[in-house]
Each structure stands twice: as C-alpha cells, then as structure tokens.
CSV table of C-alpha atoms and ligand atoms in Angstrom, one decimal:
chain,number,residue,atom,x,y,z
Y,1,MET,CA,93.3,92.2,88.8
Y,2,VAL,CA,92.9,91.6,92.5
Y,3,GLN,CA,90.6,93.7,94.6
Y,4,VAL,CA,92.1,94.5,98.1
Y,5,GLY,CA,89.6,96.5,100.2
Y,6,SER,CA,88.7,99.3,97.8
Y,7,LEU,CA,91.9,99.1,95.8
Y,8,HIS,CA,92.2,97.4,92.4
Y,9,ILE,CA,95.7,96.0,92.0
Y,10,SER,CA,96.7,95.1,88.4
Y,11,PRO,CA,99.2,93.6,87.6
Y,12,GLU,CA,99.3,91.5,90.8
Y,13,LEU,CA,102.9,92.5,91.5
Y,14,VAL,CA,104.1,95.2,93.8
Y,15,ASN,CA,107.3,96.5,95.4
Y,16,ALA,CA,107.6,95.5,99.0
Y,17,SER,CA,108.0,98.4,101.5
Y,18,CYS,CA,111.8,99.1,101.6
Y,19,ALA,CA,114.7,101.5,101.6
Y,20,TRP,CA,114.4,101.8,97.8
Y,21,ALA,CA,110.9,103.3,98.1
Y,22,SER,CA,112.2,106.2,100.2
Y,23,ASP,CA,112.3,109.3,98.2
Y,24,LEU,CA,110.3,111.2,95.5
Y,25,GLY,CA,112.4,109.9,92.6
Y,26,GLN,CA,112.1,106.3,93.7
Y,27,LEU,CA,108.4,106.6,94.2
Y,28,GLN,CA,107.9,108.2,90.9
Y,29,ALA,CA,109.8,105.4,89.1
Y,30,LEU,CA,107.7,102.8,90.9
Y,31,PHE,CA,104.5,104.7,89.9
Y,32,ASP,CA,105.6,104.9,86.3
Y,33,SER,CA,106.6,101.2,86.0
Y,34,PRO,CA,104.0,99.4,83.9
Y,35,ASP,CA,104.9,96.1,85.7
Y,36,THR,CA,103.5,96.9,89.2
Y,37,GLY,CA,100.0,97.3,90.3
Y,38,ALA,CA,100.6,99.5,93.4
Y,39,VAL,CA,103.4,101.5,95.0
Y,40,LEU,CA,104.3,100.7,98.6
Y,41,THR,CA,106.3,103.4,100.4
Y,42,ARG,CA,109.1,102.7,102.9
Y,43,THR,CA,107.7,102.6,106.5
Y,44,SER,CA,107.4,106.2,107.8
Y,45,THR,CA,106.4,107.7,111.1
Y,46,LEU,CA,105.0,111.0,112.2
Y,47,GLU,CA,108.4,112.3,113.4
Y,48,GLY,CA,110.8,110.5,111.1
Y,49,PHE,CA,113.4,107.9,112.3
Y,50,GLN,CA,116.9,108.9,113.4
Y,51,GLU,CA,119.1,107.1,110.9
Y,52,ASP,CA,122.9,106.9,111.1
Y,53,ALA,CA,125.0,105.5,108.3
Y,54,SER,CA,127.2,103.3,110.6
Y,55,SER,CA,124.3,101.4,112.1
Y,56,HIS,CA,121.7,101.4,109.3
Y,57,THR,CA,122.7,99.8,106.1
Y,58,VAL,CA,122.2,97.0,103.6
Y,59,ALA,CA,124.5,94.4,102.1
Y,60,PHE,CA,124.0,91.8,99.3
Y,61,ALA,CA,125.4,88.3,99.2
Y,62,SER,CA,127.5,87.5,96.2
Y,63,SER,CA,126.3,83.9,95.5
Y,64,SER,CA,122.5,84.4,95.5
Y,65,THR,CA,120.0,87.2,95.4
Y,66,THR,CA,120.0,87.7,99.2
Y,67,SER,CA,120.2,90.8,101.3
Y,68,LEU,CA,120.9,91.7,104.9
Y,69,ASN,CA,119.7,95.0,106.3
Y,70,SER,CA,119.9,96.8,109.6
Y,71,TYR,CA,117.6,99.7,108.6
Y,72,GLY,CA,114.9,101.0,110.9
Y,73,TYR,CA,112.2,103.2,109.5
Y,74,SER,CA,112.4,106.1,107.0
Y,75,PRO,CA,114.2,109.2,108.1
Y,76,HIS,CA,111.6,111.1,106.1
Y,77,LYS,CA,108.4,112.1,108.0
Y,78,LEU,CA,105.0,110.9,107.0
Y,79,SER,CA,104.1,114.4,106.0
Y,80,GLN,CA,106.9,114.3,103.4
Y,81,TYR,CA,105.4,111.1,101.9
Y,82,LEU,CA,102.0,112.7,101.8
Y,83,SER,CA,103.3,115.7,99.9
Y,84,TRP,CA,105.3,113.5,97.5
Y,85,ILE,CA,102.3,111.3,96.8
Y,86,GLU,CA,100.0,114.3,96.4
Y,87,SER,CA,102.4,115.7,93.8
Y,88,ILE,CA,102.8,112.4,91.9
Y,89,LEU,CA,99.0,111.8,91.7
Y,90,SER,CA,98.3,115.5,90.9
Y,91,ALA,CA,100.7,115.4,87.9
Y,92,ALA,CA,99.6,111.9,86.7
Y,93,ALA,CA,98.1,111.9,83.2
Y,94,THR,CA,95.4,109.5,84.4
Y,95,PRO,CA,94.9,110.1,88.1
Y,96,LYS,CA,93.9,107.0,90.0
Y,97,SER,CA,95.9,105.0,87.6
Y,98,LYS,CA,97.8,103.2,90.3
Y,99,PRO,CA,97.1,102.9,94.0
Y,100,PHE,CA,99.6,104.0,96.7
Y,101,ILE,CA,99.9,102.0,99.9
Y,102,ILE,CA,101.6,104.0,102.7
Y,103,SER,CA,103.6,101.9,105.2
Y,104,ILE,CA,103.4,103.3,108.7
Y,105,THR,CA,104.2,102.2,112.2
Y,106,ALA,CA,103.5,103.5,115.7
Y,107,SER,CA,103.4,101.9,119.1
Y,108,GLN,CA,100.8,104.1,120.8
Y,109,PRO,CA,97.1,104.3,120.0
Y,110,ASP,CA,97.0,108.2,119.9
Y,111,VAL,CA,99.9,108.3,117.6
Y,112,THR,CA,98.3,105.7,115.4
Y,113,ARG,CA,95.1,107.7,115.3
Y,114,SER,CA,97.0,110.9,114.3
Y,115,THR,CA,98.9,108.9,111.6
Y,116,ILE,CA,95.7,107.6,110.1
Y,117,ASP,CA,94.0,111.0,110.3
Y,118,ALA,CA,96.9,112.6,108.3
Y,119,ILE,CA,96.5,110.0,105.6
Y,120,GLN,CA,92.7,110.4,105.5
Y,121,ALA,CA,93.2,114.2,105.2
Y,122,LEU,CA,95.0,113.6,101.9
Y,123,ARG,CA,92.4,111.0,100.7
Y,124,SER,CA,89.6,113.4,101.4
Y,125,LYS,CA,91.1,116.0,98.9
Y,126,GLY,CA,89.3,114.4,96.0
Y,127,PRO,CA,88.9,111.3,93.9
Y,128,ALA,CA,92.5,111.4,92.6
Y,129,PHE,CA,93.7,110.7,96.1
Y,130,ALA,CA,91.1,108.1,97.1
Y,131,ASP,CA,93.2,105.1,96.1
Y,132,ILE,CA,95.6,105.3,99.0
Y,133,GLY,CA,95.8,102.4,101.5
Y,134,ILE,CA,97.7,101.9,104.7
Y,135,GLU,CA,100.0,99.1,105.6
Y,136,PHE,CA,100.8,98.8,109.3
Y,137,ASN,CA,104.3,97.4,109.7
Y,138,THR,CA,104.3,95.1,112.8
Y,139,SER,CA,107.6,93.4,112.0
Y,140,CYS,CA,110.8,95.5,111.6
Y,141,PRO,CA,113.5,93.3,113.4
Y,142,ASN,CA,116.0,96.2,113.6
Y,143,ILE,CA,114.6,98.5,116.2
Y,144,ARG,CA,116.9,98.6,119.2
Y,145,GLY,CA,115.2,97.6,122.5
Y,146,SER,CA,111.9,96.7,120.8
Y,147,THR,CA,110.2,93.4,120.1
Y,148,PRO,CA,108.6,93.5,116.6
Y,149,PRO,CA,104.9,93.6,117.8
Y,150,GLY,CA,103.9,91.0,115.2
Y,151,TYR,CA,105.7,88.5,117.4
Y,152,ALA,CA,103.4,89.3,120.4
Y,153,PHE,CA,100.3,89.7,118.3
Y,154,THR,CA,97.7,89.9,121.0
Y,155,ASN,CA,99.5,93.0,122.3
Y,156,LEU,CA,98.4,94.7,119.1
Y,157,VAL,CA,94.8,94.8,120.1
Y,158,PRO,CA,94.8,98.5,121.3
Y,159,LEU,CA,96.3,99.6,117.9
Y,160,LEU,CA,94.1,97.3,115.9
Y,161,THR,CA,91.1,98.9,117.7
Y,162,VAL,CA,92.2,102.3,116.3
Y,163,PHE,CA,92.4,100.8,112.8
Y,164,ALA,CA,89.1,99.1,113.2
Y,165,ASP,CA,87.5,102.4,114.3
Y,166,ALA,CA,88.9,104.3,111.3
Y,167,TRP,CA,87.6,101.6,109.0
Y,168,ARG,CA,84.1,101.7,110.6
Y,169,ALA,CA,84.1,105.4,110.0
Y,170,ASP,CA,85.2,105.0,106.4
Y,171,ASN,CA,84.8,101.6,104.8
Y,172,SER,CA,86.7,102.7,101.7
Y,173,LEU,CA,89.9,102.8,103.7
Y,174,THR,CA,92.1,99.8,102.8
Y,175,LEU,CA,94.2,98.4,105.6
Y,176,GLY,CA,96.9,95.8,105.5
Y,177,LEU,CA,99.3,94.3,108.0
Y,178,LYS,CA,103.0,93.5,107.4
Y,179,LEU,CA,103.8,90.4,109.4
Y,180,PRO,CA,107.1,88.9,110.5
Y,181,PRO,CA,108.1,85.5,109.5
Y,182,TYR,CA,106.6,82.9,111.9
Y,183,VAL,CA,108.1,79.6,112.7
Y,184,HIS,CA,105.4,77.5,114.4
Y,185,ALA,CA,101.8,76.8,113.9
Y,186,ALA,CA,100.4,78.5,117.0
Y,187,GLN,CA,101.7,81.9,115.8
Y,188,PHE,CA,99.5,81.7,112.6
Y,189,ALA,CA,96.5,80.8,114.7
Y,190,GLU,CA,97.2,83.7,117.1
Y,191,VAL,CA,97.1,86.2,114.3
Y,192,LEU,CA,93.8,85.0,112.9
Y,193,ASP,CA,92.2,84.5,116.3
Y,194,THR,CA,93.1,88.2,117.2
Y,195,LEU,CA,91.9,89.6,113.9
Y,196,ARG,CA,88.6,87.7,114.0
Y,197,GLN,CA,87.6,89.7,117.1
Y,198,PHE,CA,87.3,92.8,114.9
Y,199,SER,CA,85.0,91.3,112.3
Y,200,THR,CA,81.5,92.7,111.8
Y,201,THR,CA,78.6,90.5,112.8
Y,202,ALA,CA,77.4,88.4,109.9
Y,203,ASP,CA,74.7,89.9,107.7
Y,204,VAL,CA,71.5,88.0,106.7
Y,205,ASP,CA,73.4,86.0,104.1
Y,206,GLY,CA,75.9,84.9,106.7
Y,207,HIS,CA,78.8,87.2,105.5
Y,208,ALA,CA,81.0,89.2,107.8
Y,209,ARG,CA,83.8,91.7,107.0
Y,210,ASN,CA,87.0,92.5,108.7
Y,211,PRO,CA,88.7,95.9,108.8
Y,212,ILE,CA,92.0,94.3,107.7
Y,213,ALA,CA,91.9,93.7,103.9
Y,214,TYR,CA,95.2,92.0,103.5
Y,215,ILE,CA,98.3,90.5,105.2
Y,216,ALA,CA,101.7,90.9,103.7
Y,217,CYS,CA,103.9,87.9,104.5
Y,218,THR,CA,106.8,88.2,105.3
Y,219,ASN,CA,109.1,90.9,106.6
Y,220,THR,CA,112.8,90.0,106.9
Y,221,LEU,CA,114.0,87.4,109.4
Y,222,GLY,CA,116.0,89.2,112.1
Y,223,ASN,CA,119.4,88.6,113.7
Y,224,ALA,CA,121.0,87.1,110.7
Y,225,LEU,CA,124.6,87.4,109.8
Y,226,LEU,CA,126.3,87.3,106.4
Y,227,MET,CA,130.0,86.9,106.6
Y,228,ILE,CA,130.5,89.5,103.9
Y,229,THR,CA,129.4,92.2,106.3
Y,230,ARG,CA,132.2,93.6,108.4
Y,231,LEU,CA,132.0,92.2,111.9
Y,232,ARG,CA,133.5,95.4,113.3
Y,233,TYR,CA,130.5,97.2,111.8
Y,234,ARG,CA,128.5,98.6,114.7
Y,235,ARG,CA,125.6,96.3,113.7
Y,236,PRO,CA,126.7,93.4,111.5
Y,237,LEU,CA,123.4,91.6,112.3
Y,238,GLY,CA,120.3,92.3,110.4
Y,239,GLY,CA,117.2,91.1,108.7
Y,240,ILE,CA,117.8,88.5,106.0
Y,241,ALA,CA,115.7,88.6,102.8
Y,242,GLY,CA,115.7,87.4,99.2
Y,243,ASP,CA,116.6,83.9,98.2
Y,244,ALA,CA,117.7,82.9,101.7
Y,245,LEU,CA,114.2,83.8,103.1
Y,246,HIS,CA,112.2,82.2,100.3
Y,247,ALA,CA,111.4,78.8,101.8
Y,248,LEU,CA,110.2,80.3,105.1
Y,249,ALA,CA,108.1,83.0,103.3
Y,250,LEU,CA,106.5,80.3,101.2
Y,251,GLY,CA,105.7,78.3,104.3
Y,252,ASN,CA,104.1,81.4,105.9
Y,253,VAL,CA,102.0,82.1,102.9
Y,254,TYR,CA,101.0,78.5,102.6
Y,255,SER,CA,100.1,78.2,106.3
Y,256,PHE,CA,97.9,81.3,106.3
Y,257,ALA,CA,96.3,80.3,103.0
Y,258,ARG,CA,95.3,76.9,104.4
Y,259,LEU,CA,93.9,78.4,107.6
Y,260,LEU,CA,91.9,81.0,105.6
Y,261,GLU,CA,90.5,78.4,103.4
Y,262,ALA,CA,89.0,76.7,106.4
Y,263,GLU,CA,87.4,79.9,107.7
Y,264,ASP,CA,83.7,80.2,107.7
Y,265,SER,CA,82.3,83.2,105.7
Y,266,ALA,CA,80.7,84.4,109.0
Y,267,SER,CA,84.2,84.9,110.5
Y,268,GLY,CA,85.0,87.9,108.3
Y,269,LEU,CA,88.4,86.5,107.3
Y,270,LYS,CA,87.5,84.3,104.4
Y,271,ASN,CA,88.5,87.1,101.9
Y,272,LEU,CA,91.6,88.2,103.6
Y,273,VAL,CA,94.1,88.7,100.7
Y,274,ILE,CA,97.7,87.5,101.1
Y,275,ILE,CA,100.6,89.5,99.5
Y,276,GLY,CA,103.4,87.0,99.3
Y,277,ILE,CA,106.8,88.5,99.9
Y,278,GLY,CA,110.2,86.9,100.5
Y,279,GLY,CA,112.6,85.7,97.9
Y,280,VAL,CA,110.5,86.7,94.9
Y,281,THR,CA,113.5,87.1,92.7
Y,282,SER,CA,112.4,85.4,89.5
Y,283,ALA,CA,109.2,84.5,87.5
Y,284,GLU,CA,109.5,81.0,88.9
Y,285,ALA,CA,109.7,82.2,92.5
Y,286,ALA,CA,106.6,84.4,91.9
Y,287,ALA,CA,104.8,81.3,90.5
Y,288,ARG,CA,105.7,79.4,93.7
Y,289,MET,CA,104.4,82.2,95.9
Y,290,ARG,CA,101.1,82.2,94.0
Y,291,LYS,CA,100.9,78.4,94.2
Y,292,ALA,CA,101.4,78.7,98.0
Y,293,GLY,CA,98.4,81.0,98.2
Y,294,ALA,CA,99.4,84.6,97.5
Y,295,SER,CA,97.0,86.6,95.3
Y,296,ILE,CA,99.7,89.3,94.9
Y,297,VAL,CA,103.4,89.0,95.1
Y,298,GLY,CA,105.9,91.6,96.3
Y,299,SER,CA,109.7,92.1,96.1
Y,300,ALA,CA,112.3,94.2,97.8
Y,301,THR,CA,115.8,92.5,97.4
Y,302,LEU,CA,115.6,92.1,93.6
Y,303,PHE,CA,114.2,95.6,93.3
Y,304,GLY,CA,117.1,96.9,95.4
Y,305,LYS,CA,119.6,95.1,93.0
Y,306,GLU,CA,117.9,95.9,89.7
Y,307,GLY,CA,115.7,98.9,90.2
Y,308,VAL,CA,112.2,98.7,88.5
Y,309,ARG,CA,113.7,96.3,85.9
Y,310,ALA,CA,113.2,93.7,88.7
Y,311,PHE,CA,109.5,93.8,88.0
Y,312,GLU,CA,110.0,93.0,84.3
Y,313,ILE,CA,112.2,90.0,85.4
Y,314,ILE,CA,109.5,88.8,87.9
Y,315,SER,CA,106.8,89.2,85.2
Y,316,GLY,CA,108.9,86.9,82.9
Y,317,LYS,CA,109.7,89.6,80.4
Y,318,HIS,CA,113.5,88.7,80.5
B,401,FMN,C1,116.9,97.4,102.6
B,401,FMN,C2,115.5,96.9,103.1
B,401,FMN,C3,114.7,97.8,103.7
B,401,FMN,C4,113.4,97.4,104.2
B,401,FMN,N1,112.6,98.3,104.8
B,401,FMN,C5,111.3,97.9,105.1
B,401,FMN,C6,110.4,98.9,105.6
B,401,FMN,O1,110.7,100.1,105.7
B,401,FMN,N2,109.2,98.4,105.9
B,401,FMN,C7,108.8,97.1,105.8
B,401,FMN,O2,107.6,96.8,106.0
B,401,FMN,N3,109.6,96.2,105.3
B,401,FMN,C8,110.9,96.6,104.9
B,401,FMN,N4,111.7,95.7,104.4
B,401,FMN,C9,111.3,94.3,104.2
B,401,FMN,C10,110.7,94.0,102.8
B,401,FMN,O3,109.5,94.7,102.6
B,401,FMN,C11,110.5,92.5,102.6
B,401,FMN,O4,109.5,92.1,103.5
B,401,FMN,C12,111.7,91.6,102.8
B,401,FMN,O5,112.9,92.2,102.3
B,401,FMN,C13,111.5,90.3,102.1
B,401,FMN,O6,111.3,90.5,100.7
B,401,FMN,P1,112.5,90.2,99.6
B,401,FMN,O7,112.9,88.8,99.9
B,401,FMN,O8,111.9,90.4,98.3
B,401,FMN,O9,113.6,91.2,99.9
B,401,FMN,C14,113.0,96.1,103.9
B,401,FMN,C15,113.8,95.2,103.3
B,401,FMN,C16,115.1,95.6,102.8
B,401,FMN,C17,116.0,94.6,102.1
C-alpha cells in the first residue's frame, strides 16, 4: 500500500489516464479490477474537447507493445465524469474501496478554479466520495498550436497557485501532476525548483509539506511517426508510448527519484510520490520502474491492447 496525499493505493498499480478510460463502461471495468489500486480517468475539461475521427486516433506497432496516438482530451465534459464516478461509487458494495483520480487540464486560473470546485462539490457529498484526487495533465503533445505547459514549467506558477490555494483550504485534497518526458537535467531541476516555492514553512520538527502529492512520469513523447500509420492521414504524427518509450520513462523516474532523495525534509518535496508510466508492458518492466524509483506504476498502451487483463499480466499472474 502506498499513501499518496490522503489516498491509499493498493495494489501499487494503476491505469494511466488514456482514451480507454473514457466512458462509464471502461471506468466501471477499471473500478472492478482487483489488480489496480486506483482508477485514473481520461483527461477532461469543463467544456469537453472537440474530437474528430480523422485527426484523433491511435495505432499500435506490430513488432512491440508500442502505440502512437494523436488524441487531445476527452470529448466528454468533466460534469459527465463526475456523474459517472458518483454512480459507480454510490453502487459499490464497499464504498471507498478504490480511489478515483480525475485527470483534468486548463490553461487559465479561473477555469482551473472552477474545475477544482466542481470536483470538490462531489467530494463534499459524503465519505463515499472523499477518495477522489485530481491529476493535472501538463503534457499532452497533441494540442494544435499549444506547447505542453510541462515543457515551460515556470509558466505554470499561476495555475499551481490555484491548486495550492485549494489544498490549503482542504488538506485532504490529493493533487498530482502528469509530466512530459524530459530530455536534459535542467528540466528536472526546473520542476522541483518551481514546486518548492509552494511548500509550507517547516514545522518545529523541520518538516514541510507541498500541495502536490505526486508526479506521474511520463506522458507520451510527441511528434513521433510509426510507418504503419497512413502518411496521408491528416495527422500521422503523434505521441509515442509503450515499449518504445520505456528507456526514456525509466530515465525520467530515476532522475526525479535521485533529486528527491537529496531533498531536505524542510523543502516539502522529500515525500513526493512518483508514479512511473511508460512502457510498463510486463511484470519485468514494472520491476524496472520500481527499481528506478517509482512507488506506483501505471500503464496505458498494454491496457489499450489487452483491456483490464493487462493489469494481471503486469502483476505477474500470467
Ligand atoms: C491512446 C492514448 C490516450 C492517452 N490519453 C491521455 C490523456 O487523456 N491524459 C493523459 O494524461 N495521458 C494520456 N495518455 C498518456 C498515457 O497516460 C501514458 O502517459 C503514456 O501512454 C505512456 O504510458 P504507456 O507506455 O503505458 O502507454 C494517453 C496515451 C494513449 C496511448
């Protein structure tokens, strides 16, 4: 069991936010799976994302468990996810048996605030709904005309301020950040330097806390091309994931883990949990992620190929 903010995650395996965590049936199957410790939704927004089938799609490689996708965010609005989650948790035999983490994104502070408020309104409906966290997606590489904000991390300060305010008002709110794959050392330092500004001042024992409970590393690596995708397709380029991303994702997890190890307990970041995502397509890959420093591992591509059976495979049951 790993404690992430106020959420208890057991087993330490989750689906990564993805297109296969889009609708009620998919979320229910994830909730019912005994092999995951939390359900992550696909990234949603207040208004829903305009999806069109010729631009937004996914393809799998034939020679390895690798995917390439050009999806943006979910076409379903946040309000739809809230009502699905409310109905799943209301019907559960043992409410609170598995946390939900709602992936969201926004680029403006006021929209971010409204998004958090809508989620908090569900959480306040009673103890059955308390175990709902928020993951802020900073890293979708497929949004036309927009740099994934995780690649210009200091620009996120106004939005992180909104998250920090929400956490100060309610410490039971679990917040995570979905980060893009980074490729040089200064990028990891920039993330931690920015987050450190939001830590509380150290208490008498010298311990500080940070509003952000976890980082999820990594999202897909953008602008990749698989030659199996039709080049005449409106958008043959997309985010690469699965086996082809694994080495870079391991390097990201390892880099953050080493930096966090060196943090002082007064910095507030010492206990930042890492969810390792990227090419977790087997029990061996999950073991490598944990060895690199992940406390929890997540998977999207194998889940897309196999459905919830993926989590049995990663757990070593096959
Ligand atoms: C089809 C597809 C859709 C995805 N959609 C999202 C999303 O909505 N939000 C998000 O944070 N990540 C999204 N991702 C990225 C995954 O969460 C994950 O970071 C990435 O695929 C690497 O994990 P994997 O190697 O297990 O696939 C998506 C990935 C795929 C393949």
